[in-house]
């Protein structure tokens, strides 16, 4: 999720805005279904695994990948990361006090902030975005580490179970090793999502350099662009509104 307010206003970012806007709308619909089913108790036969899991991934992975790509357009990624982390802290406090569902610790906004902070540090130490080979390797690392929070690395018959020590430590949940008592309503730790973010950072740099892609990236869909330019305020505001709507529907269901 990227707030374009910090990014350079260039025509070639319009496609990013459009894709992000579509993902924001998808996120709102997903959360509305979640509220109806898991908080209000309304049965939604279609909203269950694997459909639910695939839908969630199409939203969050798109946000993280685009956020990495947009690092190449931001004037100050350090400031951008601070904004994300401040909002993540606010979300934790509000969800803890409201107690409507499990409080959100290290959710997707935290992930955006932590990944952007990491990228800002890399930039300031002179590290440049990876080339296409690096992009592919980082994307592969992300896929291989998808089950890291379950203590597994790898896929299928080649998967390995990791030692329990990092998970039993109890203080590495932010990194990707949730402790025995850890619980969160939305969990996106630094790993494995940093790999996806950095893959986007590299891909975005290559796309920005290419003159052949400028015509495609300058295309957009007006209404979706408007939504896509303000994902962070929408993320913060949409859930209370959805809960009110879901409660009204539950009363008449």
CSV table of N, CA and C in Angstrom, one decimal, residues 26 29-31 33-34 44-60:
chain,number,residue,atom,x,y,z
A,26,UNK,N,-10.8,-4.2,-3.7
A,26,UNK,CA,-10.9,-5.7,-3.4
A,26,UNK,C,-10.7,-5.9,-1.9
A,29,UNK,N,-13.9,-5.0,0.0
A,29,UNK,CA,-14.9,-6.1,-0.2
A,29,UNK,C,-14.5,-7.3,0.7
A,30,UNK,N,-13.2,-7.7,0.7
A,30,UNK,CA,-12.7,-8.8,1.5
A,30,UNK,C,-13.0,-8.6,3.0
A,31,UNK,N,-12.7,-7.4,3.5
A,31,UNK,CA,-12.9,-7.1,4.9
A,31,UNK,C,-14.4,-7.1,5.2
A,33,UNK,N,-16.7,-8.9,3.8
A,33,UNK,CA,-17.1,-10.4,3.9
A,33,UNK,C,-16.6,-11.0,5.2
A,34,UNK,N,-15.4,-10.6,5.6
A,34,UNK,CA,-14.8,-11.1,6.9
A,34,UNK,C,-15.7,-10.6,8.1
A,44,UNK,N,-21.5,-17.1,4.8
A,44,UNK,CA,-21.1,-16.8,3.4
A,44,UNK,C,-20.4,-18.0,2.8
A,45,UNK,N,-21.2,-18.9,2.1
A,45,UNK,CA,-20.6,-20.1,1.6
A,45,UNK,C,-19.4,-20.0,0.8
A,46,UNK,N,-19.3,-18.9,0.0
A,46,UNK,CA,-18.1,-18.7,-0.9
A,46,UNK,C,-16.9,-18.2,-0.2
A,47,UNK,N,-17.1,-17.7,1.0
A,47,UNK,CA,-15.9,-17.0,1.7
A,47,UNK,C,-15.3,-18.1,2.7
A,48,UNK,N,-14.5,-19.0,2.1
A,48,UNK,CA,-13.9,-20.0,2.9
A,48,UNK,C,-12.6,-20.4,2.1
A,49,UNK,N,-11.7,-21.1,2.8
A,49,UNK,CA,-10.5,-21.6,2.0
A,49,UNK,C,-11.0,-22.6,1.0
A,50,UNK,N,-10.3,-22.7,-0.2
A,50,UNK,CA,-9.1,-21.9,-0.5
A,50,UNK,C,-9.4,-20.5,-1.2
A,51,UNK,N,-10.6,-20.3,-1.5
A,51,UNK,CA,-11.0,-19.0,-2.1
A,51,UNK,C,-10.6,-17.8,-1.3
A,52,UNK,N,-10.9,-17.9,0.0
A,52,UNK,CA,-10.6,-16.9,0.9
A,52,UNK,C,-9.1,-16.6,1.0
A,53,UNK,N,-8.3,-17.6,1.0
A,53,UNK,CA,-6.8,-17.5,1.1
A,53,UNK,C,-6.2,-16.9,-0.2
A,54,UNK,N,-6.7,-17.4,-1.3
A,54,UNK,CA,-6.3,-16.8,-2.6
A,54,UNK,C,-6.6,-15.4,-2.8
A,55,UNK,N,-7.8,-15.0,-2.4
A,55,UNK,CA,-8.3,-13.6,-2.5
A,55,UNK,C,-7.4,-12.7,-1.6
A,56,UNK,N,-7.2,-13.2,-0.4
A,56,UNK,CA,-6.3,-12.4,0.5
A,56,UNK,C,-4.9,-12.2,-0.1
A,57,UNK,N,-4.4,-13.2,-0.7
A,57,UNK,CA,-3.0,-13.1,-1.2
A,57,UNK,C,-3.0,-12.1,-2.4
A,58,UNK,N,-4.0,-12.1,-3.3
A,58,UNK,CA,-4.0,-11.2,-4.4
A,58,UNK,C,-4.0,-9.8,-4.0
A,59,UNK,N,-4.6,-9.5,-2.8
A,59,UNK,CA,-4.6,-8.1,-2.3
A,59,UNK,C,-3.3,-7.8,-1.7
A,60,UNK,N,-2.9,-8.5,-0.7
A,60,UNK,CA,-1.7,-8.2,0.1
A,60,UNK,C,-0.4,-8.3,-0.7
